[in-house]
């Protein structure tokens, strides 16, 4: 698919008109709408949303060259995280590293970067392996052979994050986050793509629900922090220890700053990996030969007692499955920016005030860069395969603002698949590789993704 000669607007529609119909379509299914527009209109598409005087111009971008322009190099300064979705995210989920900009982002990154170096993540790998093995054993103990993959993987990844990054292991945290996060995510996205946004102080039903969810999420984080302080434990190497010990000049981080960072990594650290694992197990449950190869690799890698980091490094086939799953089902299918100075995208002038939406969901399906893009084929990511365009695969974003926890996520996902499949066969109960999905901050299936587990000693 090639870019259009000029940004095009979908044809005007009767009654509601082109300014309103896209908003309604986005609310019905954001992923489906953006993919449909891309397939019909091309890699650079311009829309105008809302009534005159309150409207905003949005460009939908579906090409790796556009991603490179927006996310990297000197041009990245023209595109910042101040668009409506990020504004709503900051209000509802705190002002952590996800939404910070400029010097504040640099300051926050300085505090958290050491926790996510390869050396640091390798140090957490044994804890990851312990929690993964425990959650898998708990599932076996239930005696149930049919499992909801989404719920199971969310429980697993939350346990890993809470233990590895915050040194806690409360099951109560898992239940409360799973209950409250979807409510807040719905509030963020529905308000972020809305035409007329009332201030969040106006108690609409959605705002009231969002406040309750936010209060519970903040409460979870504050309790984790309070428990650590009450324990008197100091000098740890996990994220929470570093945040509590962090100094900025003569002052430490405020309680609100620590809470906001804990919340960012609590949510981002589990939701995205759980999504990838859910779809990976589903796809493996439909591709028996790939599953058998992963099982054989896992049995070999786990046969000898050794550090989990060494196990993860010895699972290239399993990692290829994770990366191909992230291509087909990127946990963050869209990322947006606000244009703050005149620039160009793929040769088209773009002015300040425009919101640009990059769509990894579309980029990962671009036939210019992927042969048979809708086919599950982990061999695309086998060792030795020539590199593609730098931004043809971007499940973790790109440029300086790429996900800081991507190595953590990949190690966790690879270890999880190895532990699950080592002694189990997974059979998906869905009859298609292509699960219907939508997005509220992160991708999610719109139908239950269930599978049958069978022990294979």
Tab-separated table of C-alpha atoms in Angstrom:
chain	number	residue	atom	x	y	z
A	1	UNK	CA	0.000	0.000	0.000
A	2	UNK	CA	1.478	3.361	-0.999
A	3	UNK	CA	0.790	6.757	0.500
A	4	UNK	CA	-1.826	8.934	-1.128
A	5	UNK	CA	-0.707	12.020	-3.027
A	6	UNK	CA	-2.333	14.268	-0.458
A	7	UNK	CA	-4.047	13.607	2.872
A	8	UNK	CA	-7.611	12.639	2.079
A	9	UNK	CA	-10.798	12.913	4.073
A	10	UNK	CA	-13.311	10.049	4.041
A	11	UNK	CA	-16.285	10.963	1.839
A	12	UNK	CA	-18.911	13.124	3.597
A	13	UNK	CA	-21.758	11.128	5.018
A	14	UNK	CA	-25.415	12.231	5.098
A	15	UNK	CA	-27.271	13.391	8.212
A	16	UNK	CA	-24.484	13.246	10.789
A	17	UNK	CA	-21.830	14.405	8.339
A	18	UNK	CA	-18.127	13.618	8.203
A	19	UNK	CA	-17.429	15.535	11.402
A	20	UNK	CA	-19.486	13.239	13.635
A	21	UNK	CA	-19.709	9.855	11.959
A	22	UNK	CA	-16.023	8.997	12.574
A	23	UNK	CA	-16.440	9.662	16.303
A	24	UNK	CA	-19.423	7.319	16.459
A	25	UNK	CA	-17.502	4.690	14.483
A	26	UNK	CA	-14.473	5.036	16.778
A	27	UNK	CA	-16.651	4.546	19.832
A	28	UNK	CA	-18.167	1.407	18.343
A	29	UNK	CA	-14.768	-0.091	17.508
A	30	UNK	CA	-11.653	2.053	17.336
A	31	UNK	CA	-9.404	-0.655	15.883
A	32	UNK	CA	-11.883	-1.635	13.188
A	33	UNK	CA	-12.501	1.965	12.146
A	34	UNK	CA	-8.824	2.918	11.857
A	35	UNK	CA	-7.952	-0.238	9.921
A	36	UNK	CA	-10.910	0.213	7.565
A	37	UNK	CA	-9.975	3.838	6.810
A	38	UNK	CA	-6.366	2.841	6.156
A	39	UNK	CA	-7.323	0.048	3.757
A	40	UNK	CA	-9.732	2.289	1.844
A	41	UNK	CA	-7.845	5.584	1.904
A	42	UNK	CA	-4.115	4.951	2.335
A	43	UNK	CA	-1.227	5.648	4.664
A	44	UNK	CA	-1.965	9.329	5.383
A	45	UNK	CA	-5.592	10.215	6.046
A	46	UNK	CA	-6.979	13.514	7.324
A	47	UNK	CA	-10.197	13.826	9.320
A	48	UNK	CA	-11.898	16.755	11.021
A	49	UNK	CA	-13.918	15.896	14.114
A	50	UNK	CA	-16.548	18.006	15.827
A	51	UNK	CA	-18.599	21.117	15.107
A	52	UNK	CA	-17.014	24.320	13.770
A	53	UNK	CA	-15.363	26.219	16.590
A	54	UNK	CA	-14.863	23.049	18.627
A	55	UNK	CA	-13.415	20.843	15.913
A	56	UNK	CA	-10.009	19.227	15.784
A	57	UNK	CA	-8.027	17.910	12.880
A	58	UNK	CA	-6.718	14.366	13.169
A	59	UNK	CA	-4.329	12.580	10.806
A	60	UNK	CA	-4.276	8.779	10.766
A	61	UNK	CA	-0.821	7.459	9.843
A	62	UNK	CA	-0.145	3.875	8.741
A	63	UNK	CA	3.395	3.768	7.343
A	64	UNK	CA	6.791	3.191	9.036
A	65	UNK	CA	8.193	6.354	7.421
A	66	UNK	CA	5.512	8.373	9.200
A	67	UNK	CA	6.413	6.698	12.492
A	68	UNK	CA	10.079	7.541	11.995
A	69	UNK	CA	9.219	11.190	11.335
A	70	UNK	CA	6.991	11.537	14.389
A	71	UNK	CA	9.014	9.545	16.919
A	72	UNK	CA	12.704	9.980	16.118
A	73	UNK	CA	15.336	12.505	15.133
A	74	UNK	CA	15.081	16.265	15.374
A	75	UNK	CA	11.565	16.204	13.930
A	76	UNK	CA	10.244	14.410	17.041
A	77	UNK	CA	10.236	17.756	18.873
A	78	UNK	CA	7.384	18.836	16.585
A	79	UNK	CA	5.140	16.070	17.945
A	80	UNK	CA	4.473	15.965	21.697
A	81	UNK	CA	2.272	14.079	24.150
A	82	UNK	CA	-0.257	16.841	24.734
A	83	UNK	CA	-3.146	15.571	22.648
A	84	UNK	CA	-6.532	14.898	24.313
A	85	UNK	CA	-5.925	11.203	25.016
A	86	UNK	CA	-2.664	11.905	26.856
A	87	UNK	CA	-4.251	14.826	28.705
A	88	UNK	CA	-6.991	12.514	29.924
A	89	UNK	CA	-4.449	9.817	30.783
A	90	UNK	CA	-2.499	12.236	32.967
A	91	UNK	CA	-5.628	13.334	34.823
A	92	UNK	CA	-7.012	9.851	35.445
A	93	UNK	CA	-3.824	7.804	35.859
A	94	UNK	CA	-1.346	10.305	37.258
A	95	UNK	CA	1.599	12.198	35.841
A	96	UNK	CA	4.173	9.441	35.659
A	97	UNK	CA	6.778	8.818	32.986
A	98	UNK	CA	4.138	7.761	30.441
A	99	UNK	CA	2.678	11.265	30.083
A	100	UNK	CA	5.561	13.496	31.220
A	101	UNK	CA	7.205	15.795	28.670
A	102	UNK	CA	10.488	17.658	28.250
A	103	UNK	CA	12.664	18.193	31.315
A	104	UNK	CA	10.140	16.510	33.589
A	105	UNK	CA	10.298	13.342	31.493
A	106	UNK	CA	14.120	13.443	31.557
A	107	UNK	CA	14.034	13.836	35.342
A	108	UNK	CA	11.651	10.924	35.826
A	109	UNK	CA	13.558	8.669	33.449
A	110	UNK	CA	16.731	9.269	35.461
A	111	UNK	CA	15.049	7.724	38.503
A	112	UNK	CA	13.592	4.631	36.840
A	113	UNK	CA	16.036	3.779	34.028
A	114	UNK	CA	18.454	1.757	36.225
A	115	UNK	CA	15.648	-0.649	37.158
A	116	UNK	CA	15.134	-1.689	33.530
A	117	UNK	CA	18.665	-2.203	32.262
A	118	UNK	CA	19.414	-5.680	30.924
A	119	UNK	CA	21.539	-6.434	33.976
A	120	UNK	CA	18.765	-5.365	36.353
A	121	UNK	CA	16.062	-7.316	34.519
A	122	UNK	CA	18.249	-10.422	34.485
A	123	UNK	CA	18.404	-10.029	38.258
A	124	UNK	CA	14.600	-10.127	38.484
A	125	UNK	CA	14.285	-13.126	36.181
A	126	UNK	CA	14.428	-15.712	38.969
A	127	UNK	CA	11.589	-13.926	40.794
A	128	UNK	CA	9.644	-13.867	37.534
A	129	UNK	CA	10.173	-17.586	37.098
A	130	UNK	CA	9.035	-18.330	40.657
A	131	UNK	CA	5.805	-16.355	40.307
A	132	UNK	CA	5.063	-17.785	36.865
A	133	UNK	CA	5.586	-21.346	38.111
A	134	UNK	CA	3.361	-20.656	41.127
A	135	UNK	CA	0.480	-19.280	39.047
A	136	UNK	CA	0.712	-22.189	36.604
A	137	UNK	CA	0.705	-24.676	39.508
A	138	UNK	CA	-2.332	-22.962	41.035
A	139	UNK	CA	-4.201	-23.400	37.778
A	140	UNK	CA	-3.281	-27.083	37.694
A	141	UNK	CA	-4.549	-27.460	41.262
A	142	UNK	CA	-8.027	-26.260	40.296
A	143	UNK	CA	-8.494	-29.347	38.155
A	144	UNK	CA	-10.204	-27.227	35.496
A	145	UNK	CA	-9.135	-28.058	31.967
A	146	UNK	CA	-10.763	-25.032	30.283
A	147	UNK	CA	-9.292	-21.643	31.133
A	148	UNK	CA	-10.049	-18.039	30.210
A	149	UNK	CA	-6.640	-17.093	28.840
A	150	UNK	CA	-7.114	-13.354	29.356
A	151	UNK	CA	-8.001	-13.621	33.046
A	152	UNK	CA	-5.272	-16.193	33.673
A	153	UNK	CA	-2.534	-14.173	31.999
A	154	UNK	CA	-3.594	-10.957	33.731
A	155	UNK	CA	-3.319	-12.721	37.076
A	156	UNK	CA	0.086	-14.085	36.115
A	157	UNK	CA	1.589	-10.816	34.875
A	158	UNK	CA	0.217	-8.791	37.788
A	159	UNK	CA	1.780	-11.224	40.220
A	160	UNK	CA	5.117	-10.925	38.437
A	161	UNK	CA	5.066	-7.114	38.380
A	162	UNK	CA	3.966	-6.733	41.994
A	163	UNK	CA	6.659	-9.131	43.188
A	164	UNK	CA	9.553	-8.090	40.948
A	165	UNK	CA	9.084	-4.313	40.885
A	166	UNK	CA	7.455	-3.636	44.237
A	167	UNK	CA	8.551	-6.524	46.435
A	168	UNK	CA	4.960	-7.372	47.365
A	169	UNK	CA	2.831	-10.446	46.758
A	170	UNK	CA	-0.697	-9.565	47.861
A	171	UNK	CA	-3.370	-11.357	45.847
A	172	UNK	CA	-5.734	-8.541	46.868
A	173	UNK	CA	-3.770	-6.145	44.649
A	174	UNK	CA	-4.411	-8.339	41.639
A	175	UNK	CA	-8.172	-8.461	42.178
A	176	UNK	CA	-8.532	-4.728	42.784
A	177	UNK	CA	-6.492	-3.683	39.757
A	178	UNK	CA	-8.373	-6.073	37.487
A	179	UNK	CA	-11.642	-4.616	38.754
A	180	UNK	CA	-10.838	-0.911	38.519
A	181	UNK	CA	-8.458	-0.448	35.582
A	182	UNK	CA	-10.968	-1.234	32.791
A	183	UNK	CA	-13.335	1.392	34.208
A	184	UNK	CA	-10.661	4.092	34.216
A	185	UNK	CA	-9.369	3.076	30.771
A	186	UNK	CA	-12.880	3.380	29.354
A	187	UNK	CA	-13.157	6.870	30.844
A	188	UNK	CA	-9.810	7.965	29.377
A	189	UNK	CA	-10.500	6.789	25.836
A	190	UNK	CA	-14.172	7.753	25.591
A	191	UNK	CA	-13.361	11.261	26.775
A	192	UNK	CA	-10.147	11.446	24.726
A	193	UNK	CA	-11.875	10.756	21.399
A	194	UNK	CA	-15.000	12.729	22.258
A	195	UNK	CA	-16.026	15.783	20.274
A	196	UNK	CA	-17.133	17.938	23.205
A	197	UNK	CA	-15.308	17.191	26.450
A	198	UNK	CA	-16.802	18.556	29.625
A	199	UNK	CA	-14.304	19.299	32.409
A	200	UNK	CA	-13.640	16.223	34.571
A	201	UNK	CA	-15.148	18.120	37.495
A	202	UNK	CA	-18.606	17.772	35.899
A	203	UNK	CA	-20.068	14.608	37.496
A	204	UNK	CA	-21.375	12.777	34.450
A	205	UNK	CA	-22.060	9.047	35.008
A	206	UNK	CA	-18.822	8.131	33.209
A	207	UNK	CA	-16.803	10.592	35.287
A	208	UNK	CA	-18.337	9.281	38.515
A	209	UNK	CA	-17.428	5.702	37.563
A	210	UNK	CA	-13.954	6.826	36.537
A	211	UNK	CA	-13.390	8.602	39.844
A	212	UNK	CA	-14.295	5.478	41.783
A	213	UNK	CA	-11.884	3.421	39.690
A	214	UNK	CA	-9.117	6.000	39.987
A	215	UNK	CA	-9.589	6.191	43.745
A	216	UNK	CA	-9.191	2.437	44.026
A	217	UNK	CA	-6.076	2.393	41.831
A	218	UNK	CA	-4.499	5.247	43.788
A	219	UNK	CA	-5.404	3.437	47.002
A	220	UNK	CA	-3.687	0.235	45.868
A	221	UNK	CA	-0.482	2.131	45.087
A	222	UNK	CA	-0.553	4.103	48.330
A	223	UNK	CA	-0.982	0.886	50.323
A	224	UNK	CA	1.982	-0.740	48.566
A	225	UNK	CA	4.109	2.317	49.389
A	226	UNK	CA	2.907	2.484	53.005
A	227	UNK	CA	3.606	-1.220	53.557
A	228	UNK	CA	7.162	-0.834	52.287
A	229	UNK	CA	7.797	2.183	54.507
A	230	UNK	CA	6.308	0.424	57.527
A	231	UNK	CA	8.565	-2.581	56.968
A	232	UNK	CA	11.650	-0.422	57.369
A	233	UNK	CA	13.308	-2.239	54.461
A	234	UNK	CA	15.875	-0.058	52.694
A	235	UNK	CA	18.552	-0.454	50.079
A	236	UNK	CA	16.634	-2.753	47.754
A	237	UNK	CA	17.151	-2.797	44.015
A	238	UNK	CA	13.510	-3.000	42.931
A	239	UNK	CA	11.627	-0.046	41.459
A	240	UNK	CA	9.847	0.935	44.654
A	241	UNK	CA	13.080	0.962	46.663
A	242	UNK	CA	14.699	3.250	44.121
A	243	UNK	CA	11.720	5.604	44.037
A	244	UNK	CA	11.583	5.898	47.821
A	245	UNK	CA	15.331	6.510	48.001
A	246	UNK	CA	15.448	8.894	45.033
A	247	UNK	CA	16.767	12.379	45.661
A	248	UNK	CA	16.205	15.412	43.460
A	249	UNK	CA	18.632	17.995	44.746
A	250	UNK	CA	18.035	18.093	48.502
A	251	UNK	CA	14.505	16.700	48.311
A	252	UNK	CA	13.120	13.273	47.584
A	253	UNK	CA	10.155	12.511	45.388
A	254	UNK	CA	6.816	13.540	46.815
A	255	UNK	CA	4.336	10.855	47.833
A	256	UNK	CA	2.191	11.750	44.810
A	257	UNK	CA	5.179	11.401	42.456
A	258	UNK	CA	6.051	7.985	43.862
A	259	UNK	CA	2.407	6.903	43.647
A	260	UNK	CA	2.103	8.015	40.014
A	261	UNK	CA	5.211	6.076	38.991
A	262	UNK	CA	4.050	2.971	40.847
A	263	UNK	CA	0.702	3.187	39.057
A	264	UNK	CA	2.274	3.583	35.599
A	265	UNK	CA	4.409	0.490	35.988
A	266	UNK	CA	1.741	-1.502	37.794
A	267	UNK	CA	-0.632	-0.993	34.859
A	268	UNK	CA	1.755	-0.875	31.897
A	269	UNK	CA	3.838	-3.681	33.347
A	270	UNK	CA	1.032	-6.192	33.436
A	271	UNK	CA	-1.664	-5.238	30.916
A	272	UNK	CA	0.502	-5.196	27.805
A	273	UNK	CA	2.314	-8.455	28.554
A	274	UNK	CA	-0.924	-10.192	29.532
A	275	UNK	CA	-2.401	-9.175	26.182
A	276	UNK	CA	0.565	-10.591	24.279
A	277	UNK	CA	0.481	-13.857	26.227
A	278	UNK	CA	-3.268	-14.274	25.777
A	279	UNK	CA	-2.986	-14.044	22.011
A	280	UNK	CA	0.245	-16.070	21.894
A	281	UNK	CA	-1.368	-19.008	23.696
A	282	UNK	CA	-4.430	-18.710	21.474
A	283	UNK	CA	-2.307	-18.802	18.310
A	284	UNK	CA	-0.177	-21.657	19.591
A	285	UNK	CA	-3.395	-23.463	20.447
A	286	UNK	CA	-4.303	-23.329	16.763
A	287	UNK	CA	-0.850	-24.086	15.324
A	288	UNK	CA	0.128	-27.457	16.743
A	289	UNK	CA	3.450	-27.748	14.939
A	290	UNK	CA	4.664	-24.397	16.296
A	291	UNK	CA	3.446	-25.303	19.773
A	292	UNK	CA	5.326	-28.610	19.637
A	293	UNK	CA	8.519	-26.772	18.655
A	294	UNK	CA	8.119	-24.332	21.549
A	295	UNK	CA	7.461	-27.203	23.971
A	296	UNK	CA	10.567	-29.066	22.853
A	297	UNK	CA	12.635	-25.900	23.223
A	298	UNK	CA	11.173	-25.206	26.678
A	299	UNK	CA	11.860	-28.726	27.921
A	300	UNK	CA	15.446	-28.476	26.803
A	301	UNK	CA	16.017	-25.038	28.313
A	302	UNK	CA	14.340	-25.896	31.633
A	303	UNK	CA	15.887	-29.348	31.977
A	304	UNK	CA	18.878	-28.078	33.955
A	305	UNK	CA	18.718	-25.892	37.063
A	306	UNK	CA	20.209	-22.509	36.142
A	307	UNK	CA	19.370	-18.787	36.351
A	308	UNK	CA	16.107	-17.850	34.671
A	309	UNK	CA	17.893	-15.174	32.654
A	310	UNK	CA	19.985	-17.922	31.037
A	311	UNK	CA	16.829	-19.919	30.340
A	312	UNK	CA	15.169	-16.925	28.649
A	313	UNK	CA	18.233	-16.335	26.476
A	314	UNK	CA	18.100	-19.968	25.326
A	315	UNK	CA	14.556	-19.787	23.905
A	316	UNK	CA	14.864	-18.213	20.420
A	317	UNK	CA	11.822	-19.993	18.968
A	318	UNK	CA	9.687	-18.942	21.912
A	319	UNK	CA	10.847	-15.357	21.556
A	320	UNK	CA	10.004	-15.436	17.837
A	321	UNK	CA	6.469	-16.537	18.759
A	322	UNK	CA	6.172	-13.621	21.196
A	323	UNK	CA	7.416	-11.105	18.624
A	324	UNK	CA	5.144	-12.423	15.862
A	325	UNK	CA	2.198	-12.299	18.263
A	326	UNK	CA	3.059	-8.689	19.075
A	327	UNK	CA	3.073	-7.964	15.359
A	328	UNK	CA	-0.418	-9.343	14.825
A	329	UNK	CA	-1.795	-8.123	18.152
A	330	UNK	CA	0.226	-5.098	19.339
A	331	UNK	CA	-0.801	-4.288	22.900
A	332	UNK	CA	-0.663	-0.574	22.085
A	333	UNK	CA	-2.308	-0.470	18.632
A	334	UNK	CA	-2.213	3.340	18.463
A	335	UNK	CA	-0.100	6.168	19.787
A	336	UNK	CA	-0.897	9.838	19.326
A	337	UNK	CA	0.918	13.158	19.366
A	338	UNK	CA	0.004	16.839	19.135
A	339	UNK	CA	1.775	18.901	16.476
A	340	UNK	CA	3.356	21.987	18.071
A	341	UNK	CA	5.288	23.454	15.145
A	342	UNK	CA	5.138	23.354	11.361
A	343	UNK	CA	6.517	20.114	9.977
A	344	UNK	CA	5.887	17.525	7.277
A	345	UNK	CA	4.770	13.893	7.342
A	346	UNK	CA	5.645	11.851	4.251
A	347	UNK	CA	5.893	15.082	2.272
A	348	UNK	CA	2.611	16.572	3.481
A	349	UNK	CA	2.774	19.838	5.461
A	350	UNK	CA	1.180	19.579	8.894
A	351	UNK	CA	0.456	22.559	11.109
A	352	UNK	CA	0.381	23.130	14.876
A	353	UNK	CA	-2.799	21.982	16.587
A	354	UNK	CA	-3.232	18.828	14.506
A	355	UNK	CA	-3.341	15.472	16.313
A	356	UNK	CA	-1.453	12.689	14.538
A	357	UNK	CA	-2.327	9.088	15.345
A	358	UNK	CA	0.255	6.437	14.517
A	359	UNK	CA	-1.268	2.991	14.060
A	360	UNK	CA	1.125	0.100	14.747
A	361	UNK	CA	-1.919	-2.111	14.151
A	362	UNK	CA	-1.879	-1.021	10.493
A	363	UNK	CA	1.889	-0.711	10.136
A	364	UNK	CA	2.275	-4.323	11.281
A	365	UNK	CA	-0.068	-5.361	8.468
A	366	UNK	CA	1.528	-3.264	5.737
A	367	UNK	CA	2.063	-5.450	2.640
A	368	UNK	CA	5.071	-3.371	1.594
A	369	UNK	CA	6.955	-4.744	4.606
A	370	UNK	CA	5.231	-8.026	5.452
A	371	UNK	CA	4.503	-10.949	3.116
A	372	UNK	CA	1.067	-12.453	3.852
A	373	UNK	CA	0.678	-9.991	6.732
A	374	UNK	CA	-2.399	-11.654	8.250
A	375	UNK	CA	-0.681	-15.053	8.558
A	376	UNK	CA	0.863	-16.168	11.872
A	377	UNK	CA	4.466	-16.983	10.959
A	378	UNK	CA	7.073	-16.815	13.762
A	379	UNK	CA	9.864	-17.583	11.276
A	380	UNK	CA	9.749	-13.874	10.366
A	381	UNK	CA	11.623	-13.288	13.636
A	382	UNK	CA	13.983	-16.268	13.553
A	383	UNK	CA	17.661	-15.523	14.215
A	384	UNK	CA	19.433	-14.434	11.045
A	385	UNK	CA	16.376	-13.067	9.237
A	386	UNK	CA	17.314	-9.724	7.586
A	387	UNK	CA	16.130	-6.632	9.420
A	388	UNK	CA	13.171	-4.710	8.046
A	389	UNK	CA	12.387	-1.017	8.256
A	390	UNK	CA	13.166	0.104	11.780
A	391	UNK	CA	9.531	1.040	12.377
A	392	UNK	CA	7.840	-1.828	10.537
A	393	UNK	CA	7.615	-3.579	13.937
A	394	UNK	CA	6.932	-1.206	16.814
A	395	UNK	CA	4.905	-2.817	19.622
A	396	UNK	CA	6.978	-0.832	22.131
A	397	UNK	CA	6.824	2.468	20.255
A	398	UNK	CA	10.082	3.964	19.084
A	399	UNK	CA	12.597	6.749	19.434
A	400	UNK	CA	13.620	8.193	22.800
A	401	UNK	CA	10.103	7.583	24.166
A	402	UNK	CA	10.097	3.845	23.386
A	403	UNK	CA	8.797	1.696	26.231
A	404	UNK	CA	11.419	1.628	28.967
A	405	UNK	CA	10.291	-1.818	30.114
A	406	UNK	CA	10.464	-3.708	26.830
A	407	UNK	CA	13.280	-6.055	27.891
A	408	UNK	CA	11.393	-6.821	31.117
A	409	UNK	CA	8.250	-7.606	29.098
A	410	UNK	CA	10.015	-9.862	26.596
A	411	UNK	CA	11.837	-11.874	29.269
A	412	UNK	CA	8.614	-12.296	31.240
A	413	UNK	CA	6.611	-13.365	28.182
A	414	UNK	CA	9.217	-15.869	27.003
A	415	UNK	CA	9.510	-17.441	30.464
A	416	UNK	CA	5.727	-17.605	30.838
A	417	UNK	CA	5.226	-19.467	27.554
A	418	UNK	CA	8.033	-21.873	28.398
A	419	UNK	CA	6.566	-22.724	31.814
A	420	UNK	CA	3.009	-23.106	30.517
A	421	UNK	CA	3.903	-25.296	27.537
A	422	UNK	CA	6.657	-27.372	29.094
A	423	UNK	CA	4.183	-29.972	30.388
A	424	UNK	CA	0.903	-28.892	28.825
A	425	UNK	CA	-0.840	-28.930	25.498
A	426	UNK	CA	-2.997	-25.881	24.745
A	427	UNK	CA	-5.963	-26.123	22.385
A	428	UNK	CA	-7.783	-22.901	21.539
A	429	UNK	CA	-11.568	-23.060	21.621
A	430	UNK	CA	-11.870	-20.292	19.021
A	431	UNK	CA	-12.016	-21.408	15.399
A	432	UNK	CA	-10.008	-18.563	13.888
A	433	UNK	CA	-6.581	-16.977	14.269
A	434	UNK	CA	-8.200	-13.561	13.925
A	435	UNK	CA	-9.802	-12.690	17.247
A	436	UNK	CA	-12.145	-9.661	17.199
A	437	UNK	CA	-10.545	-6.848	19.175
A	438	UNK	CA	-10.907	-3.247	20.265
A	439	UNK	CA	-8.740	-0.838	22.218
A	440	UNK	CA	-9.062	1.098	25.487
A	441	UNK	CA	-5.504	2.390	25.943
A	442	UNK	CA	-4.419	-1.211	25.296
A	443	UNK	CA	-5.744	-3.867	22.932
A	444	UNK	CA	-8.306	-6.353	24.220
A	445	UNK	CA	-10.386	-9.188	22.724
A	446	UNK	CA	-14.097	-8.459	22.443
A	447	UNK	CA	-14.921	-12.148	22.945
A	448	UNK	CA	-13.646	-14.538	25.626
A	449	UNK	CA	-10.435	-16.275	24.561
A	450	UNK	CA	-10.631	-19.731	26.104
A	451	UNK	CA	-8.431	-22.763	25.712
A	452	UNK	CA	-8.255	-26.350	26.914
A	453	UNK	CA	-5.167	-27.378	28.883
A	454	UNK	CA	-3.948	-30.969	28.931
A	455	UNK	CA	-1.039	-32.126	31.064
A	456	UNK	CA	1.776	-33.831	29.150
A	457	UNK	CA	4.332	-35.242	31.595
